[in-house]
Structures are given as structure tokens and as C-alpha cells.
Short mmCIF file of C-alpha atoms in Angstrom, two decimals:
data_model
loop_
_atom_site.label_atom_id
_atom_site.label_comp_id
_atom_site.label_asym_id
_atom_site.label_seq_id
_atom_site.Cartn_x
_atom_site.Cartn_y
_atom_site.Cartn_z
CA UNK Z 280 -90.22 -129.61 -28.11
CA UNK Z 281 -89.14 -127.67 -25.27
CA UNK Z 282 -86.00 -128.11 -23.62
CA UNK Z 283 -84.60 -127.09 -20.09
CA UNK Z 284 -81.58 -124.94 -20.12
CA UNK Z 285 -78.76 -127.21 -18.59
CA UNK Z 286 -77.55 -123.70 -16.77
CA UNK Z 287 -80.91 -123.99 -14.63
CA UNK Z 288 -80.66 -127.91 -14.12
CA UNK Z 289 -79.41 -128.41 -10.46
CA UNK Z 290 -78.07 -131.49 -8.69
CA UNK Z 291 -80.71 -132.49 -5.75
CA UNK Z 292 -79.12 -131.26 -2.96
CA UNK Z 293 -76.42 -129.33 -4.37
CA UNK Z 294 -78.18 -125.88 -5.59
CA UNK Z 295 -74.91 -124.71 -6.40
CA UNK Z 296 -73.68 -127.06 -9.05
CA UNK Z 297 -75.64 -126.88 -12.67
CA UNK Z 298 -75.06 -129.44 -14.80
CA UNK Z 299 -73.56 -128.12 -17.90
CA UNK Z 300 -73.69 -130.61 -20.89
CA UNK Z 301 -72.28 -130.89 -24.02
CA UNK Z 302 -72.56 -133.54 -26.72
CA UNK Z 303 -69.83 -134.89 -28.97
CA UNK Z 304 -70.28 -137.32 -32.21
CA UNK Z 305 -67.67 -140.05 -32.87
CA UNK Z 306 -66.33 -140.47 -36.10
CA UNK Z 307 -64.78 -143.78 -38.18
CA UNK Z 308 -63.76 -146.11 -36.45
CA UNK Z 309 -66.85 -145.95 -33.88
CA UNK Z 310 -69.05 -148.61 -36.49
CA UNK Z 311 -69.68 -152.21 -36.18
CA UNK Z 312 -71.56 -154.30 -38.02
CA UNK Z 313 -75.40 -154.76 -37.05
CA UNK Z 314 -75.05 -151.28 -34.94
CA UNK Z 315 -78.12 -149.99 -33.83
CA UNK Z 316 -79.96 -152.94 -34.14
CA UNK Z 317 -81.53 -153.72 -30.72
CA UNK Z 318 -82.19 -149.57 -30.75
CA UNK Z 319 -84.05 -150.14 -34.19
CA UNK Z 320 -86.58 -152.72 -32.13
CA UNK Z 321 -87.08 -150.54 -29.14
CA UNK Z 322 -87.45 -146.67 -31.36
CA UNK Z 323 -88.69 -146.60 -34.31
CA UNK Z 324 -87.27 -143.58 -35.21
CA UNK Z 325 -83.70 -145.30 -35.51
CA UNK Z 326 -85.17 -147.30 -39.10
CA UNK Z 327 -87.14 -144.24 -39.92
CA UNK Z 328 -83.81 -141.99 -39.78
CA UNK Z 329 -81.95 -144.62 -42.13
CA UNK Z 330 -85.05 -144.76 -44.47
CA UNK Z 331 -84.43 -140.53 -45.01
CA UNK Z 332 -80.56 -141.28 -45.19
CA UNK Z 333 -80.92 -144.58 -48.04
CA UNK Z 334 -83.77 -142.13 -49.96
CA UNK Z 335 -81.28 -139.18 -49.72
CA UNK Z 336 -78.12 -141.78 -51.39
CA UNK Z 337 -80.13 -144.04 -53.05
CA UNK Z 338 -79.08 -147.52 -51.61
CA UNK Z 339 -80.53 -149.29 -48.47
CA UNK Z 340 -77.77 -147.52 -45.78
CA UNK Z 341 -79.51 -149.88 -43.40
CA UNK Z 342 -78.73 -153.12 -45.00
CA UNK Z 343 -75.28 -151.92 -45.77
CA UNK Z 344 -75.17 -151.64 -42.17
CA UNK Z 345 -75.60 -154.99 -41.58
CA UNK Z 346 -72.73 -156.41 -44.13
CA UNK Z 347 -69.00 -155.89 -43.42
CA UNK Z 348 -67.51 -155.98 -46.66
CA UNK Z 349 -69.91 -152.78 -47.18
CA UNK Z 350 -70.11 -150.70 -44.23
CA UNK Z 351 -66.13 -151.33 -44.07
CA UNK Z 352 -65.79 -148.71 -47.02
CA UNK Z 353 -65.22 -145.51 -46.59
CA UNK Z 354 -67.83 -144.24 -48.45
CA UNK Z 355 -70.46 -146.09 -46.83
CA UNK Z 356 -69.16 -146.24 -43.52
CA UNK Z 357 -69.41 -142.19 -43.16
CA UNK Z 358 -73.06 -141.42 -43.68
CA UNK Z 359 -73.25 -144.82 -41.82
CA UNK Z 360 -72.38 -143.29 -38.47
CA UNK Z 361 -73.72 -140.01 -39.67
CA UNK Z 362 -77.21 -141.41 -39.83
CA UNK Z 363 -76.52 -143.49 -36.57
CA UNK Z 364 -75.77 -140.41 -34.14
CA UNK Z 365 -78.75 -138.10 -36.07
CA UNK Z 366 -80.98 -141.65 -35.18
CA UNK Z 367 -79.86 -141.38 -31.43
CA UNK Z 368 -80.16 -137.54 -31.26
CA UNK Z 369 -83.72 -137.48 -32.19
CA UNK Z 370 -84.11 -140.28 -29.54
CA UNK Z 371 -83.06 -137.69 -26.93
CA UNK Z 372 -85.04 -135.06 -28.39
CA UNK Z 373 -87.93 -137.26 -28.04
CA UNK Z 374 -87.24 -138.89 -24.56
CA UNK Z 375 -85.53 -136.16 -22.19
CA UNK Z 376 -85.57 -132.80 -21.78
CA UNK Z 377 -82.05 -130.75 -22.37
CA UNK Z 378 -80.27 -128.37 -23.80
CA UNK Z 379 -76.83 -128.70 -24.78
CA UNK Z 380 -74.49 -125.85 -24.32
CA UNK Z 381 -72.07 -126.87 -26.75
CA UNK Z 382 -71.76 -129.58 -29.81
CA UNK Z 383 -68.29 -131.01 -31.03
CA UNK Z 384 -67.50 -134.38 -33.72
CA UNK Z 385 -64.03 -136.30 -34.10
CA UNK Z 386 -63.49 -135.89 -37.42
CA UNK Z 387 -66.45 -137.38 -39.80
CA UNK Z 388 -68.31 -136.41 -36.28
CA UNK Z 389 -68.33 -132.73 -36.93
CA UNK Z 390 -70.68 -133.80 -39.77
CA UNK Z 391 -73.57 -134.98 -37.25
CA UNK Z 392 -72.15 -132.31 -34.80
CA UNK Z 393 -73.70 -129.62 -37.57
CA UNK Z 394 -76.85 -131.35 -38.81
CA UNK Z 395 -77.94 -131.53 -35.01
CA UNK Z 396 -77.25 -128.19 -34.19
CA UNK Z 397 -79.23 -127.22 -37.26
CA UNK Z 398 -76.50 -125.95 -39.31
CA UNK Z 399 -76.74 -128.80 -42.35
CA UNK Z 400 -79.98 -130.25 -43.57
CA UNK Z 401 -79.57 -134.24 -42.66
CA UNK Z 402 -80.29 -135.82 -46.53
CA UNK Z 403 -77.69 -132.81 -47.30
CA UNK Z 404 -75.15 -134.02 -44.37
CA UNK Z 405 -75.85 -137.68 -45.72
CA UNK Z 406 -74.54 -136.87 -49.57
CA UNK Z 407 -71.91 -134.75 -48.48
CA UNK Z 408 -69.92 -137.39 -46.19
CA UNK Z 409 -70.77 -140.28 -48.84
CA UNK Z 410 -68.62 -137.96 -51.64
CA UNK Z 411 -66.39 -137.16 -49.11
CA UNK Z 412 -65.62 -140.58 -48.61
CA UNK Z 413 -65.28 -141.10 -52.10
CA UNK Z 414 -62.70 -138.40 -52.25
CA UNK Z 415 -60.51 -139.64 -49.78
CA UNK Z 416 -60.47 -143.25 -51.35
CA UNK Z 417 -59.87 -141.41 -55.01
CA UNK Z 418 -57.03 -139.52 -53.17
CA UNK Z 419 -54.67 -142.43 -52.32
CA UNK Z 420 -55.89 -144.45 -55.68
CA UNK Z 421 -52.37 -146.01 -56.37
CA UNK Z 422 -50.85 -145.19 -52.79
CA UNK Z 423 -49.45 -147.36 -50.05
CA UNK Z 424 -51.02 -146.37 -46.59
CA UNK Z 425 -51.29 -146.26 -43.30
CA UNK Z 426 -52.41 -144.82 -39.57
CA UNK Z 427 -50.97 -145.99 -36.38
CA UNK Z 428 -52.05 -144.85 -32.55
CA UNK Z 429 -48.58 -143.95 -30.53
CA UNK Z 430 -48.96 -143.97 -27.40
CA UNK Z 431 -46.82 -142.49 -24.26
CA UNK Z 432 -45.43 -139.33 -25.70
CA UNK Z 433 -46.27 -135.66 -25.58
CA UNK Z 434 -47.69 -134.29 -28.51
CA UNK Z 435 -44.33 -131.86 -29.47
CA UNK Z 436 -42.48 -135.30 -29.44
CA UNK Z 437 -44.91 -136.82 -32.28
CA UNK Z 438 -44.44 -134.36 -34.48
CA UNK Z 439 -40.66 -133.75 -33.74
CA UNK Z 440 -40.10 -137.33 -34.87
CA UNK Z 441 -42.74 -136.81 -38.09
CA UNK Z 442 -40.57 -134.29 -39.30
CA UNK Z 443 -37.39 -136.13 -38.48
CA UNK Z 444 -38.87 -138.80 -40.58
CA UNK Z 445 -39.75 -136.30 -43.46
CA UNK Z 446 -36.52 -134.49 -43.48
CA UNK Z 447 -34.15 -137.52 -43.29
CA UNK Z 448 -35.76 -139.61 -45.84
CA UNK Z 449 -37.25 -138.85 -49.43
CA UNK Z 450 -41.10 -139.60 -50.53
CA UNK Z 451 -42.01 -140.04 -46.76
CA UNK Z 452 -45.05 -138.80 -45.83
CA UNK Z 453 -45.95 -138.62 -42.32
CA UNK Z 454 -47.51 -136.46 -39.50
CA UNK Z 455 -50.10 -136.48 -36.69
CA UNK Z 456 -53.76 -136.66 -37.86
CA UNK Z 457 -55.31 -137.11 -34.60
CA UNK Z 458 -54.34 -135.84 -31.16
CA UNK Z 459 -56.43 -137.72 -29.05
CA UNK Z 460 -55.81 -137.63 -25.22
CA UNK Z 461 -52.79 -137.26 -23.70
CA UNK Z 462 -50.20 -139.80 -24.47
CA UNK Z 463 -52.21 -141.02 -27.22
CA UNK Z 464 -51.55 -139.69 -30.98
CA UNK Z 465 -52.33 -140.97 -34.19
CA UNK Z 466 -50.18 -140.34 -36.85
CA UNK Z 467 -51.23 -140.66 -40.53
CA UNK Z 468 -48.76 -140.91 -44.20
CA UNK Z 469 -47.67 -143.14 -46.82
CA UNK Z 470 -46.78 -146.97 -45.80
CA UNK Z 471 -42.94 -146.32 -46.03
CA UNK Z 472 -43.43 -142.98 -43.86
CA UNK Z 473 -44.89 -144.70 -41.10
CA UNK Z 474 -42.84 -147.79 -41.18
CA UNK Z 475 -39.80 -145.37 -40.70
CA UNK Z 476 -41.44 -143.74 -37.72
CA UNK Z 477 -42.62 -146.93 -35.96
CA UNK Z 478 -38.96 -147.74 -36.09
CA UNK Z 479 -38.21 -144.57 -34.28
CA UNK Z 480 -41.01 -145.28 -31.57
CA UNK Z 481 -40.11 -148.66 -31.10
CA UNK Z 482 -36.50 -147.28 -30.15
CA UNK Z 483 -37.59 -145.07 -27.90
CA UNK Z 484 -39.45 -147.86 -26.25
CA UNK Z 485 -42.78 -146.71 -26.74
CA UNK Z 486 -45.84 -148.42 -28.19
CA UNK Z 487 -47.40 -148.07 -31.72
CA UNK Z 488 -50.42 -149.65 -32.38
CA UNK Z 489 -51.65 -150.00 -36.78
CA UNK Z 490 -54.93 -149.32 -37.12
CA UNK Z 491 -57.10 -150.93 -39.63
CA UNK Z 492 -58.51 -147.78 -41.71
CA UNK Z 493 -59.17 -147.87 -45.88
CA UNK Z 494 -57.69 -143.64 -45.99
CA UNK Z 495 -54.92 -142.08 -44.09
CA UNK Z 496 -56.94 -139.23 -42.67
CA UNK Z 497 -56.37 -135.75 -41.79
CA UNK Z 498 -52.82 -136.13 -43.71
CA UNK Z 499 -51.10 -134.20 -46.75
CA UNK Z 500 -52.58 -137.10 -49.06
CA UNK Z 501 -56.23 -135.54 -48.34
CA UNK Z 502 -54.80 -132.86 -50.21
CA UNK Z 503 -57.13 -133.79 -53.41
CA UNK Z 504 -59.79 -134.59 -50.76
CA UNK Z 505 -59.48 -131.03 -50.03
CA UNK Z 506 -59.49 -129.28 -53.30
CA UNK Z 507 -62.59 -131.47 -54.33
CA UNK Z 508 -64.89 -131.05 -51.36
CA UNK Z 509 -64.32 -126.92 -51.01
CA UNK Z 510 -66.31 -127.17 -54.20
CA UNK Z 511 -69.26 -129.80 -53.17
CA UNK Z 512 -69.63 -127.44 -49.80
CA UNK Z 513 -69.77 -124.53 -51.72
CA UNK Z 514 -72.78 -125.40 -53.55
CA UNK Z 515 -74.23 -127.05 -50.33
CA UNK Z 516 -76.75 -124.75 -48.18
CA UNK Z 517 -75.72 -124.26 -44.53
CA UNK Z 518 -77.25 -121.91 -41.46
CA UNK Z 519 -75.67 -120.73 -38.89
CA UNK Z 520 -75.84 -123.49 -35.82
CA UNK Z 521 -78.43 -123.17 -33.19
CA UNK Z 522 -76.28 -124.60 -30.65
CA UNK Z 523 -72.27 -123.85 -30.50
CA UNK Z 524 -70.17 -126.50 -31.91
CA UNK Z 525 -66.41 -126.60 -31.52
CA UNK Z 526 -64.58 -127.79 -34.54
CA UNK Z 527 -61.70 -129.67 -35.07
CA UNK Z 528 -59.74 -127.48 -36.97
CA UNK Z 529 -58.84 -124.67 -34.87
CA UNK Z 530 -60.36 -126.27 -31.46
CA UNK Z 531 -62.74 -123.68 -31.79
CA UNK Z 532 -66.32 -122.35 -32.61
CA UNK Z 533 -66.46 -120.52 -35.94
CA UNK Z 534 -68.59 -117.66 -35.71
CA UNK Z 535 -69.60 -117.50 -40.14
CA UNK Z 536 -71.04 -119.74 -42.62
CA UNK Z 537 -67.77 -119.13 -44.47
CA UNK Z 538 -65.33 -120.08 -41.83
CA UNK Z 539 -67.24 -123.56 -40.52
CA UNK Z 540 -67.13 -124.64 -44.53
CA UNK Z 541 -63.56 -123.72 -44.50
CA UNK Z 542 -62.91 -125.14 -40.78
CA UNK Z 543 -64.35 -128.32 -42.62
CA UNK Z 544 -62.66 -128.59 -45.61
CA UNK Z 545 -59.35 -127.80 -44.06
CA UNK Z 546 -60.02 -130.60 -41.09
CA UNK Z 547 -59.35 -133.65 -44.31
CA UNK Z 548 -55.80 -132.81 -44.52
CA UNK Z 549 -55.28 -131.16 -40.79
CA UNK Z 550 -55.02 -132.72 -37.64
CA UNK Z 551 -57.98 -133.44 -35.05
CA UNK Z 552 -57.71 -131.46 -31.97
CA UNK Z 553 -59.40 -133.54 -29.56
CA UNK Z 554 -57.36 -132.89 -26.46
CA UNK Z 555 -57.47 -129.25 -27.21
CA UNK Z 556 -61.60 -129.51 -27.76
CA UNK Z 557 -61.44 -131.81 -24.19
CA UNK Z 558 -59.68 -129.04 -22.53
CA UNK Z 559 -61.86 -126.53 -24.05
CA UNK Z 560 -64.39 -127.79 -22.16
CA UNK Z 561 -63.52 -128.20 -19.02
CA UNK Z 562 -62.42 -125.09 -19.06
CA UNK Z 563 -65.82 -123.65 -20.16
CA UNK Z 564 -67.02 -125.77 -17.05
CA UNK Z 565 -68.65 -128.91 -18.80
CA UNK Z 566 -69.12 -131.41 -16.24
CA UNK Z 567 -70.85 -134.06 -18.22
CA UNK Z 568 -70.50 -135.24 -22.06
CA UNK Z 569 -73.60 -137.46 -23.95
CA UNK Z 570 -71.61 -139.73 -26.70
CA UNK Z 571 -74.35 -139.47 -29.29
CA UNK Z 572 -73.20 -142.05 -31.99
CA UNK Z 573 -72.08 -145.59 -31.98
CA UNK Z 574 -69.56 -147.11 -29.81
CA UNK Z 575 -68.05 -145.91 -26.74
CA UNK Z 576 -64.94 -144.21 -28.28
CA UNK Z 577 -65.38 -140.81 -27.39
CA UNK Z 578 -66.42 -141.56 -23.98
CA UNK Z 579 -63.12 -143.79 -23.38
CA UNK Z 580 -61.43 -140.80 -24.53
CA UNK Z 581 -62.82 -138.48 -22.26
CA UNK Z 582 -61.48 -140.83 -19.57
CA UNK Z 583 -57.90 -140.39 -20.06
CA UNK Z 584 -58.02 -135.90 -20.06
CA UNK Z 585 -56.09 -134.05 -18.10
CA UNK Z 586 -59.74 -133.17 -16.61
CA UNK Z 587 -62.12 -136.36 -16.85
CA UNK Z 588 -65.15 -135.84 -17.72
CA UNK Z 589 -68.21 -138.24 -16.70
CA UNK Z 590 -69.13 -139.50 -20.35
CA UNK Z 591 -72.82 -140.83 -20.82
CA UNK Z 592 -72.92 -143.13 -24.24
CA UNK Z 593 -76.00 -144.22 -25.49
CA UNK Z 594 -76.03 -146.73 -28.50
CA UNK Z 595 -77.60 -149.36 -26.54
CA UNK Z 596 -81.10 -149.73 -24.73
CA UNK Z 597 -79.52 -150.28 -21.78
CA UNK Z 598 -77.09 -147.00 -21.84
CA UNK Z 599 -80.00 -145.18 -23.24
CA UNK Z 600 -81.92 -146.03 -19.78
CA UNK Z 601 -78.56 -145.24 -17.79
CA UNK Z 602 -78.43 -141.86 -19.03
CA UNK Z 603 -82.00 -140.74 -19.66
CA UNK Z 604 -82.26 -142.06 -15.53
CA UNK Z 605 -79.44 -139.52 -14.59
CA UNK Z 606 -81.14 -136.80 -16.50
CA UNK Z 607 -84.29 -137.55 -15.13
CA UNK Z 608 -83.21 -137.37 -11.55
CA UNK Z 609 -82.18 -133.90 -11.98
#
């Protein structure tokens, strides 16, 4: 298929202003049960994407999909979404012309982020993120956890009071796993690490919210995670990407085979630079995001950066027809 470059796309009326795109992939947290559903009836490449993923794992990934005990684990929930945004991104591919300057995934995202940009095989993409869910359950096997979103403090102030937490009080384990937007951070550790810390936020009279997650992500307990998946992406066959992607790791695009695998086995146990990857593009003059996943996360997300940027989701008909309308007009 051809594509337009989105450097020659102009507005109607407004030669001067190209519309430069990029597309981002949510991560967990994004799924619901039944997702995709009213997309399956309308393309029929949605069911034929899940068929490749459920051959690729060997279990129906679809019907998983529509229970919550299943698609509420981990391990399922990851190639899940994975095979939900790869589903949507061959709807584009089939229904508009574009070309993305630049990819980028929260998290599990990064995943889809790299099969789309050609960089991962998509039955490859699928087995890694099932293990790696695996992993990061096997990793806390035994442990007490839990995430929480704090919300109305800077970034320096999260982590001063993670390692306040740490230093005062033995066997806690806490620290930022996600920084999100500003004024929102989510923090990630052992339950008694982030009990201590809520306590902390609650004096300060801000607001911490528990989230409901089976693995404390992108914390020192993915530290097994780690160790195990360096050696499942070492045996797994990658390209370089056809289309940048910025990764979480380092807010930044890695320019080797070597340093995306590490970028990606580093990201389990490191934070999530989304307000840095945010910034990164509006400072490389993206004026419009496509959501390519489930949900509406990353485009809520997008609202609340220092520089906004108009966020297009698309996991229902109806937001399909919203955005394919806008890049239609152009």
C-alpha cells in the first residue's frame, strides 16, 4: 500500500501547516472485556488478527477476550491488547492513507509500537509479551503488592518521598513506575512500601488513587522479570524499525537492534517516561496523535501535557469514522 508522507499533507486553506502524526499504543490497563467486538462485525481483519495471535499461543486469545477472570491475567491480558492495536493498525493501513513520522507504546505498548513499525514479527511479538507476563507474575510469587496513581505533585517530589520511604523504613520497596502527565505519577513496590507512602501523600494533602493491577510494574521486583526476558529476546529475531519509535526507557529512539532489546528489557524494572515521550513530541512538532489500541487512555493523557495534543482514538466504529473523516479531509 502506498502511503502519503504526513510532511506533504496540508490543512485546506492553511498551506503552511503539515500535519505531522505520530501513533502511540496503550498498554495494561487500556482492556475491557468484549473489546473490539462491534470492530470484529464491521472489519474482518480484527477476528482474522486474533486467529494469527491464538495460532501463534495456542489458546483462543479471542474468547479469552471475552471472559474477565481470563483476560484479567497478566499473561493473557498482554498479547490481548497486543493483538488489539496490531487489529486496528492494519485497519488504518487498509482504510486511509498515512505515514506516521514517529511510533511510541506505554509500557506493554512498545510491544505493538515495534511489530507495526516492522521491527518484531507479530506471532513473535504475541509469545514474547505472553512469557513476559508470566515473568512478572513468577516475580512477585509470594509478595504483597501494589501500584497507586498520585496525583498533584511534580515528579522530583515523587521520588523524593520514594526514597524517604526506602531510607526510613526496612523491606520497603517503592518508587515511580510511571510518569504519566504532569501532576500525575504512578508509583509501584511492595504492599507495606506503598502503604507508608500513601501516608506521606495523604499528609501532604494530596490524592492517591490504588489501582487494580495483578504485577507492580516497572519496579525493583521486575528484577527477575528482567534477568529472564534478556534471554527470551535474545533468541527472538528483530529488524531495525521502518518507522521511528520512541521508547520508554530513555524517552528516546534507539538507533541498534542491540540497544531497543536492551531499552526493552530494562523498561520491566524502570520507569515509563511518558511526559518526557509527550514533550518529545511536541517538540519535534507533532500536532496530532492516532491512539491505536483499546481504550482512550493515551489520548486522555495527551490532554493534560504541558503541550496538548489533539488525540484521535479509534477502538470503536464510530471513532474509527471520526478520524478516518479528518484524515480524509486533508
Amino acid at each position: 500500500m502506498s502511503f502519503k508522507s504526513s510532511q506533504a499533507v496540508r490543512k485546506q486553506g492553511q498551506p503552511d501547516m503539515p500535519l505531522r502524526i505520530a501513533v502511540v499504543f496503550p498498554g495494561q490497563g487500556s482492556q475491557t472485556v468484549g473489546m473490539l467486538n462491534e470492530l470484529s462485525e464491521e472489519y474482518p481483519i480484527v477476528k482474522q488478527t486474533f486467529s494469527e495471535a491464538s495460532e501463534a499461543l495456542g489458546f483462543d486469545l479471542w474468547a479469552v477476550c471475552q471472559d474477565e477472570e481470563e483476560l484479567a491475567k497478566t499473561e493473557n491480558t498482554q498479547p490481548a491488547l497486543l493483538a488489539a492495536s496490531i487489529a486496528i493498525w492494519r485497519i488504518l493501513k487498509q482504510n486511509v492513507e498515512f505515514e506516521p513520522l514517529y511510533f511510541a507504546g506505554h509500557s506493554l505498548g512498545e510491544y505493538s509500537a515495534l511489530c507495526a513499525a516492522g521491527c518484531i514479527k507479530f506471532a513473535d511479538a504475541i509469545k514474547l509479551v505472553h512469557v513476559r507476563g508470566q515473568y512478572m507474575q513468577q516475580a512477585v510469587t509470594g509478595v504483597d503488592t501494589k501500584m497507586a496513581a498520585v496525583l498533584g505533585l511534580e515528579n522530583s517530589q515523587v521520588i523524593s518521598v520514594c526514597e524517604q520511604v526506602e531510607s526510613n523504613n526496612d523491606d520497603t520497596i517503592i518508587s515511580a513506575a510511571n510518569f504519566n502527565s504532569p501532576g500525575q505519577v504512578v508509583v509501584a513496590g511492595n504492599t507495606e512500601g506503598v502503604d507508608i507512602f500513601s501516608q506521606h501523600i495523604q499528609c501532604m494533602g494530596k490524592r492517591i488513587v490504588p489501582l487494580k493491577v495483578s504485577v507492580p510494574s516497572h519496579c525493583a521486583l521486575m528484577q527477575p522479570a528482567t534477568d529472564a526476558l534478556a534471554e527470551k529476546l535474545a533468541q527472538c529475531e528483530f529488524q531495525l524499525p521502518e518507522i521511528p519509535v520512541i521508547q520508554n526507557r530513555h524517552a528516546a529512539e534507539e538507533k541498534t537492534i542491540a540497544t531497543i532489546k536492551k531499552a526493552l528489557t530494562e523498561q520491566l524494572s524502570n520507569p515509563v517516561l511518558w511526559t518526557q515521550t509527550m514533550q518529545k513530541f511536541a517538540d519535534k512538532h507533532i500536532n496530532m496523535l492516532i491512539e491505536c489500541g483499546a481504550g482512550t487512555v493515551l489520548s486522555n493523557l495527551a490532554k493534560r501535557q504541558e503541550t496538548p495534543i489533539i488525540t484521535y482514538p479509534t477502538d470503536k466504529p464510530e471513532r474509527l469514522a471520526k478520524l478516518f473523516e479528518k484524515l480524509n479531509e486533508e
